[in-house]
Amino acid sequence: MSLRYGVIGGGSWATAIVKMLIDNVDVVNWYIRDKGSVDYMIKHGHNPKYLSSVLFDREKIDVSTELEYTIANSDILIFAIPAAFLEDALSEINSLSEKKIVSAIKGIIPGRDQLIAEFFVDKYNIDINNFAVISGPCHAEEVSLERLSYLTISSPDETLATEVAQKLSNHFLKTSISDDIYGTEFSAVLKNIYALAAGVCHGLGYGDNFLSVLVSNAIQEIKRFVDKVHPINRDIKDSAYLGDLLVTAYSQFSRNRTFGNMIGKGYSVKSAQLEMNMVAEGYYATKSIRSIVLKSKVSMPIYDAMYNILYLGISPKKEISLLADKLK
C-alpha cells in the first residue's frame, strides 16, 4: 500500500508542492487555513490567492480547513508554512510520533532558536530518521510554469529521502538525495538573509559587479557557518547550497530580494511587510538565528550588516558602505 501524503499550508510553495505530487499519488491531502480558499478550491480547482493559474484535478486533492483531519489521513506530512507561524499552527496538535515529517520551510522557530528538524524532534518526539528536508534551488512560480527545476531531499534515512524524491519527480522536476539535513536547513535560512542583502544593495543602486562580489562572499559565510555548527563532509558548491543562494539572490520571484529592495529604497520594515502579499522568511530568520551566530564566533559581516539594518535601525546606505570595505 502506497504512503499517503499531506501538505500543510496554503501559500505558493505549498501549492507548487501539491502540483509536483499530484501525478504520483492517488490523492493529496491538503490543509489550508483559509475557508474561503478551501471552498474556492473545491468548486473551481484553483488556489485563488497563490499560483492561481494552476488547475488541479479536484478528485485528486482532499482540501480541508481541519488540520487534524489532514494529519490523521496522511502518513507523510510536508510542511510549507512560514517558520514564524509553525508553532502556533500546531498549537492544538499533541502527537505526530507516528508520522514522517518533511520540511519545506526555510527558517528558524522564533523564541526557540531551533531549526525545523530540532523543533519536531524536541516538541513532538519525532525520530530524526523520520524527518526530511526539501531544498532548492526552486521557485514556486517556475514550478507553476513547468520550467525545469531541481530539488534536493535530505534525510538520515535514505529510504525516506528516496521515497519523497520519487514522489516529487516529474517531467519538469528532477530530484537528488542527501543526508545533510542540518547543513541544508542552515544554508536555506542564511540564503534568505543574503537575498535580503542583495535586494537592499539593488535598492540602493549598486550594480551587478558589486552584487557578484556580495554573493561570492555570502557563500563563503555560509560555508564557514555550516562547517562550524555541523562539521561533516559537504560540497558547498552543490545546488542545495550555492544554487539555492544564487536563485534567491538574483531571481525576480524572490520575495526576500524584493523585501530587501524595498528596504534599500527607503521603505520601513513595517511598510514593506504591508505591501508584500507573502512572508519574507529572511527578515524573521535574521533575528531568530542571532544567538546561534554569536555562539559560533564565525566571521559573518554580511549577516551582521543585515541585522544592524533590520533590527538596530542603522541606515542601509551607511551600513552597506561599511560592508563594502570588508568584501573582497
Short mmCIF file of C-alpha atoms in Angstrom, two decimals:
data_model
loop_
_atom_site.label_atom_id
_atom_site.label_comp_id
_atom_site.label_asym_id
_atom_site.label_seq_id
_atom_site.Cartn_x
_atom_site.Cartn_y
_atom_site.Cartn_z
CA MET A 1 0.00 0.00 0.00
CA SER A 2 1.41 3.38 -1.01
CA LEU A 3 2.07 6.03 1.60
CA ARG A 4 -0.47 8.85 1.87
CA TYR A 5 0.80 12.43 1.55
CA GLY A 6 -0.48 15.53 3.27
CA VAL A 7 0.60 19.11 2.55
CA ILE A 8 0.26 21.72 5.28
CA GLY A 9 0.00 25.30 4.01
CA GLY A 10 -1.94 27.39 1.53
CA GLY A 11 0.78 29.61 0.05
CA SER A 12 2.66 29.50 -3.22
CA TRP A 13 5.24 26.92 -2.15
CA ALA A 14 2.60 24.58 -0.71
CA THR A 15 0.60 24.94 -3.94
CA ALA A 16 3.70 24.14 -6.00
CA ILE A 17 4.41 21.03 -3.92
CA VAL A 18 0.86 19.76 -4.45
CA LYS A 19 1.37 20.27 -8.19
CA MET A 20 4.58 18.19 -8.04
CA LEU A 21 2.92 15.39 -6.07
CA ILE A 22 -0.40 15.11 -7.82
CA ASP A 23 0.62 12.85 -10.71
CA ASN A 24 2.50 10.45 -8.43
CA VAL A 25 -0.04 9.77 -5.67
CA ASP A 26 -3.69 8.75 -5.59
CA VAL A 27 -4.86 11.76 -3.55
CA VAL A 28 -3.05 14.68 -1.93
CA ASN A 29 -4.48 15.65 1.45
CA TRP A 30 -4.14 19.41 1.70
CA TYR A 31 -4.66 21.63 4.74
CA ILE A 32 -5.36 25.32 4.07
CA ARG A 33 -6.37 27.52 6.99
CA ASP A 34 -8.49 29.98 4.99
CA LYS A 35 -12.03 28.64 4.49
CA GLY A 36 -12.70 30.89 1.51
CA SER A 37 -9.71 29.45 -0.31
CA VAL A 38 -10.76 25.90 0.51
CA ASP A 39 -14.32 26.47 -0.72
CA TYR A 40 -12.99 28.01 -3.93
CA MET A 41 -10.57 25.12 -4.44
CA ILE A 42 -13.33 22.55 -4.01
CA LYS A 43 -15.55 24.35 -6.51
CA HIS A 44 -13.04 25.53 -9.11
CA GLY A 45 -9.80 23.56 -8.67
CA HIS A 46 -7.63 26.69 -8.32
CA ASN A 47 -5.93 28.26 -5.33
CA PRO A 48 -7.47 31.75 -5.57
CA LYS A 49 -4.61 33.53 -3.78
CA TYR A 50 -1.43 31.80 -4.93
CA LEU A 51 -0.35 30.34 -8.29
CA SER A 52 -3.95 30.74 -9.40
CA SER A 53 -3.11 29.64 -12.96
CA VAL A 54 -2.53 26.07 -11.74
CA LEU A 55 -5.61 23.88 -12.33
CA PHE A 56 -5.91 20.80 -10.11
CA ASP A 57 -7.92 17.66 -10.73
CA ARG A 58 -10.42 18.09 -7.89
CA GLU A 59 -10.75 14.33 -7.50
CA LYS A 60 -7.05 14.10 -6.63
CA ILE A 61 -7.00 16.69 -3.86
CA ASP A 62 -8.74 16.44 -0.50
CA VAL A 63 -8.66 20.05 0.74
CA SER A 64 -9.67 20.83 4.30
CA THR A 65 -9.57 23.58 6.92
CA GLU A 66 -9.28 20.86 9.59
CA LEU A 67 -5.60 20.27 10.37
CA GLU A 68 -6.38 17.21 12.49
CA TYR A 69 -8.22 15.64 9.55
CA THR A 70 -5.30 16.13 7.17
CA ILE A 71 -2.83 14.76 9.71
CA ALA A 72 -4.97 11.74 10.54
CA ASN A 73 -5.32 10.77 6.88
CA SER A 74 -1.64 11.17 5.94
CA ASP A 75 1.48 9.07 6.53
CA ILE A 76 3.93 11.70 5.29
CA LEU A 77 3.30 15.35 6.13
CA ILE A 78 5.00 18.09 4.11
CA PHE A 79 5.02 21.38 5.99
CA ALA A 80 5.14 24.52 3.83
CA ILE A 81 4.16 27.37 6.14
CA PRO A 82 6.43 30.17 7.42
CA ALA A 83 8.66 29.18 10.33
CA ALA A 84 7.39 32.16 12.31
CA PHE A 85 3.87 30.68 12.35
CA LEU A 86 4.61 26.96 12.63
CA GLU A 87 4.36 26.58 16.40
CA ASP A 88 1.05 28.46 16.55
CA ALA A 89 -0.35 26.43 13.65
CA LEU A 90 0.39 23.22 15.57
CA SER A 91 -0.70 24.52 18.98
CA GLU A 92 -3.63 22.09 19.25
CA ILE A 93 -1.72 19.08 17.91
CA ASN A 94 -0.46 16.81 20.70
CA SER A 95 1.19 13.97 18.84
CA LEU A 96 2.90 13.39 15.49
CA SER A 97 5.02 10.45 16.61
CA GLU A 98 3.57 8.05 14.05
CA LYS A 99 4.16 10.39 11.11
CA LYS A 100 7.04 11.03 8.77
CA ILE A 101 7.73 14.77 8.61
CA VAL A 102 9.08 16.66 5.62
CA SER A 103 10.04 20.31 5.96
CA ALA A 104 9.72 22.67 3.01
CA ILE A 105 10.24 25.57 5.43
CA LYS A 106 13.26 27.89 5.22
CA GLY A 107 13.54 29.38 8.67
CA ILE A 108 14.21 29.24 12.41
CA ILE A 109 11.48 28.87 15.06
CA PRO A 110 11.26 32.28 16.80
CA GLY A 111 11.74 32.16 20.55
CA ARG A 112 13.22 28.68 20.38
CA ASP A 113 16.18 29.40 18.07
CA GLN A 114 15.67 25.93 16.60
CA LEU A 115 15.81 24.55 13.10
CA ILE A 116 12.62 22.87 11.90
CA ALA A 117 14.17 19.43 12.45
CA GLU A 118 15.15 20.33 16.02
CA PHE A 119 11.66 21.67 16.74
CA PHE A 120 9.90 18.48 15.65
CA VAL A 121 12.38 16.25 17.49
CA ASP A 122 12.18 18.34 20.66
CA LYS A 123 8.45 19.10 20.85
CA TYR A 124 6.89 16.10 19.11
CA ASN A 125 9.49 13.42 19.78
CA ILE A 126 9.91 12.72 16.08
CA ASP A 127 12.66 10.20 15.32
CA ILE A 128 15.22 12.12 13.24
CA ASN A 129 15.21 9.19 10.80
CA ASN A 130 11.57 10.03 10.09
CA PHE A 131 12.45 13.60 9.11
CA ALA A 132 13.42 15.04 5.73
CA VAL A 133 14.13 18.47 4.27
CA ILE A 134 13.27 19.81 0.81
CA SER A 135 15.76 22.33 -0.55
CA GLY A 136 16.08 24.15 -3.86
CA PRO A 137 17.05 25.95 -5.99
CA CYS A 138 13.40 26.12 -6.93
CA HIS A 139 10.84 28.94 -7.06
CA ALA A 140 7.15 28.09 -6.88
CA GLU A 141 6.34 30.42 -9.77
CA GLU A 142 8.57 28.45 -12.14
CA VAL A 143 7.03 25.18 -10.95
CA SER A 144 3.63 26.58 -11.90
CA LEU A 145 5.01 27.31 -15.39
CA GLU A 146 6.54 23.80 -15.56
CA ARG A 147 10.02 25.19 -16.16
CA LEU A 148 12.72 22.60 -15.49
CA SER A 149 13.70 22.73 -11.82
CA TYR A 150 15.75 20.74 -9.30
CA LEU A 151 15.26 19.75 -5.66
CA THR A 152 17.42 18.00 -3.07
CA ILE A 153 15.72 15.83 -0.45
CA SER A 154 17.83 15.39 2.69
CA SER A 155 17.27 12.80 5.41
CA PRO A 156 19.37 10.48 7.59
CA ASP A 157 17.14 7.71 6.23
CA GLU A 158 17.98 7.10 2.60
CA THR A 159 14.73 5.18 2.12
CA LEU A 160 12.63 8.16 3.21
CA ALA A 161 14.67 10.59 1.10
CA THR A 162 14.27 8.35 -1.94
CA GLU A 163 10.52 7.91 -1.36
CA VAL A 164 9.91 11.67 -1.20
CA ALA A 165 12.26 12.37 -4.10
CA GLN A 166 10.40 9.90 -6.31
CA LYS A 167 7.01 11.35 -5.44
CA LEU A 168 8.14 14.90 -6.27
CA SER A 169 9.81 13.94 -9.56
CA ASN A 170 8.06 14.55 -12.87
CA HIS A 171 8.79 15.79 -16.39
CA PHE A 172 9.76 19.27 -15.16
CA LEU A 173 11.20 18.43 -11.74
CA LYS A 174 14.43 16.48 -11.14
CA THR A 175 15.45 15.36 -7.65
CA SER A 176 18.52 14.14 -5.82
CA ILE A 177 19.05 12.98 -2.22
CA SER A 178 21.41 13.88 0.62
CA ASP A 179 21.91 13.06 4.29
CA ASP A 180 22.83 16.64 5.31
CA ILE A 181 19.59 17.83 6.91
CA TYR A 182 21.23 20.36 9.24
CA GLY A 183 23.56 21.81 6.62
CA THR A 184 20.80 22.23 4.06
CA GLU A 185 18.46 23.72 6.68
CA PHE A 186 21.01 26.25 7.93
CA SER A 187 22.03 27.11 4.37
CA ALA A 188 18.38 27.71 3.45
CA VAL A 189 17.96 30.02 6.44
CA LEU A 190 21.07 32.02 5.61
CA LYS A 191 20.47 32.30 1.86
CA ASN A 192 17.22 34.14 2.56
CA ILE A 193 19.14 36.67 4.67
CA TYR A 194 21.73 37.12 1.92
CA ALA A 195 18.96 37.55 -0.64
CA LEU A 196 17.65 40.38 1.54
CA ALA A 197 21.14 41.88 1.42
CA ALA A 198 21.21 41.58 -2.38
CA GLY A 199 17.84 43.33 -2.53
CA VAL A 200 18.98 46.12 -0.22
CA CYS A 201 22.07 46.70 -2.37
CA HIS A 202 19.99 46.73 -5.55
CA GLY A 203 17.58 49.20 -3.97
CA LEU A 204 20.49 51.44 -3.04
CA GLY A 205 21.68 51.47 -6.66
CA TYR A 206 24.60 49.06 -6.52
CA GLY A 207 25.17 47.21 -9.79
CA ASP A 208 25.86 43.66 -10.93
CA ASN A 209 29.60 43.96 -10.32
CA PHE A 210 29.08 44.62 -6.63
CA LEU A 211 26.28 42.07 -6.29
CA SER A 212 28.51 39.33 -7.72
CA VAL A 213 31.11 40.09 -5.05
CA LEU A 214 28.41 40.17 -2.37
CA VAL A 215 27.07 36.74 -3.36
CA SER A 216 30.60 35.29 -3.64
CA ASN A 217 31.27 36.41 -0.08
CA ALA A 218 27.86 35.15 1.04
CA ILE A 219 28.56 31.55 0.03
CA GLN A 220 31.85 31.76 1.91
CA GLU A 221 29.94 32.91 5.01
CA ILE A 222 27.52 30.01 4.62
CA LYS A 223 30.40 27.56 4.36
CA ARG A 224 32.18 28.93 7.43
CA PHE A 225 28.98 28.81 9.45
CA VAL A 226 27.65 25.35 8.50
CA ASP A 227 31.13 23.81 8.79
CA LYS A 228 31.34 25.18 12.33
CA VAL A 229 27.87 24.26 13.60
CA HIS A 230 27.57 20.92 11.75
CA PRO A 231 31.00 19.74 10.58
CA ILE A 232 30.58 16.96 8.02
CA ASN A 233 31.96 16.40 4.54
CA ARG A 234 29.88 18.50 2.12
CA ASP A 235 30.46 20.38 -1.13
CA ILE A 236 29.13 23.91 -0.69
CA LYS A 237 29.05 24.25 -4.49
CA ASP A 238 26.21 21.73 -4.75
CA SER A 239 22.90 23.13 -5.92
CA ALA A 240 21.27 22.68 -2.49
CA TYR A 241 23.68 25.30 -1.14
CA LEU A 242 25.18 27.53 -3.84
CA GLY A 243 22.35 27.04 -6.33
CA ASP A 244 19.71 27.91 -3.75
CA LEU A 245 21.64 31.04 -2.78
CA LEU A 246 22.01 32.16 -6.40
CA VAL A 247 18.35 31.81 -7.35
CA THR A 248 17.17 33.53 -4.17
CA ALA A 249 19.63 36.40 -4.53
CA TYR A 250 19.00 37.06 -8.23
CA SER A 251 15.52 35.89 -9.20
CA GLN A 252 12.62 38.23 -9.91
CA PHE A 253 10.46 35.73 -7.99
CA SER A 254 12.49 36.00 -4.77
CA ARG A 255 10.33 37.52 -2.05
CA ASN A 256 13.40 38.06 0.12
CA ARG A 257 15.21 40.01 -2.59
CA THR A 258 12.01 42.01 -3.20
CA PHE A 259 11.69 42.80 0.51
CA GLY A 260 15.33 43.87 0.69
CA ASN A 261 14.95 46.01 -2.41
CA MET A 262 12.13 47.90 -0.73
CA ILE A 263 14.26 48.46 2.39
CA GLY A 264 17.08 49.75 0.20
CA LYS A 265 14.70 52.18 -1.49
CA GLY A 266 13.70 53.65 1.86
CA TYR A 267 10.65 51.63 2.96
CA SER A 268 10.35 50.92 6.65
CA VAL A 269 10.18 47.26 7.64
CA LYS A 270 6.50 47.63 8.54
CA SER A 271 5.54 49.35 5.28
CA ALA A 272 7.43 46.76 3.24
CA GLN A 273 5.64 43.95 5.08
CA LEU A 274 2.25 45.56 4.47
CA GLU A 275 2.88 45.95 0.75
CA MET A 276 4.03 42.37 0.20
CA ASN A 277 1.45 39.60 -0.04
CA MET A 278 3.93 36.93 1.08
CA VAL A 279 6.24 36.43 4.06
CA ALA A 280 9.94 37.20 3.61
CA GLU A 281 11.46 34.46 5.78
CA GLY A 282 14.83 36.21 5.83
CA TYR A 283 13.51 39.07 7.96
CA TYR A 284 12.44 36.77 10.80
CA ALA A 285 15.48 34.50 10.36
CA THR A 286 17.90 37.41 10.79
CA LYS A 287 16.72 37.82 14.39
CA SER A 288 16.00 34.18 15.19
CA ILE A 289 19.46 32.95 14.22
CA ARG A 290 21.27 35.77 16.06
CA SER A 291 22.19 33.81 19.20
CA ILE A 292 23.44 30.85 17.13
CA VAL A 293 25.61 33.16 15.01
CA LEU A 294 27.09 34.81 18.11
CA LYS A 295 27.82 31.45 19.75
CA SER A 296 29.52 30.17 16.59
CA LYS A 297 32.02 33.09 16.65
CA VAL A 298 32.26 32.84 12.87
CA SER A 299 33.07 35.96 10.85
CA MET A 300 29.82 36.92 9.07
CA PRO A 301 29.98 40.60 8.03
CA ILE A 302 27.09 40.41 5.55
CA TYR A 303 24.81 38.82 8.12
CA ASP A 304 25.89 41.38 10.71
CA ALA A 305 25.09 44.22 8.31
CA MET A 306 21.58 42.91 7.74
CA TYR A 307 20.97 42.54 11.47
CA ASN A 308 22.13 46.11 12.01
CA ILE A 309 19.80 47.41 9.27
CA LEU A 310 16.70 45.40 10.17
CA TYR A 311 16.88 45.33 13.96
CA LEU A 312 19.17 48.14 15.08
CA GLY A 313 17.79 50.75 12.70
CA ILE A 314 21.11 51.65 11.12
CA SER A 315 20.85 53.37 7.74
CA PRO A 316 21.11 50.87 4.85
CA LYS A 317 23.26 53.34 2.91
CA LYS A 318 25.72 53.70 5.79
CA GLU A 319 25.79 50.01 6.67
CA ILE A 320 26.36 48.76 3.11
CA SER A 321 29.07 51.38 2.60
CA LEU A 322 30.89 49.98 5.65
CA LEU A 323 30.28 46.42 4.47
CA ALA A 324 31.76 47.19 1.04
CA ASP A 325 35.16 47.76 2.64
CA LYS A 326 35.08 44.27 4.19
CA LEU A 327 34.33 42.36 0.99
CA LYS A 328 36.91 41.09 -1.45
#
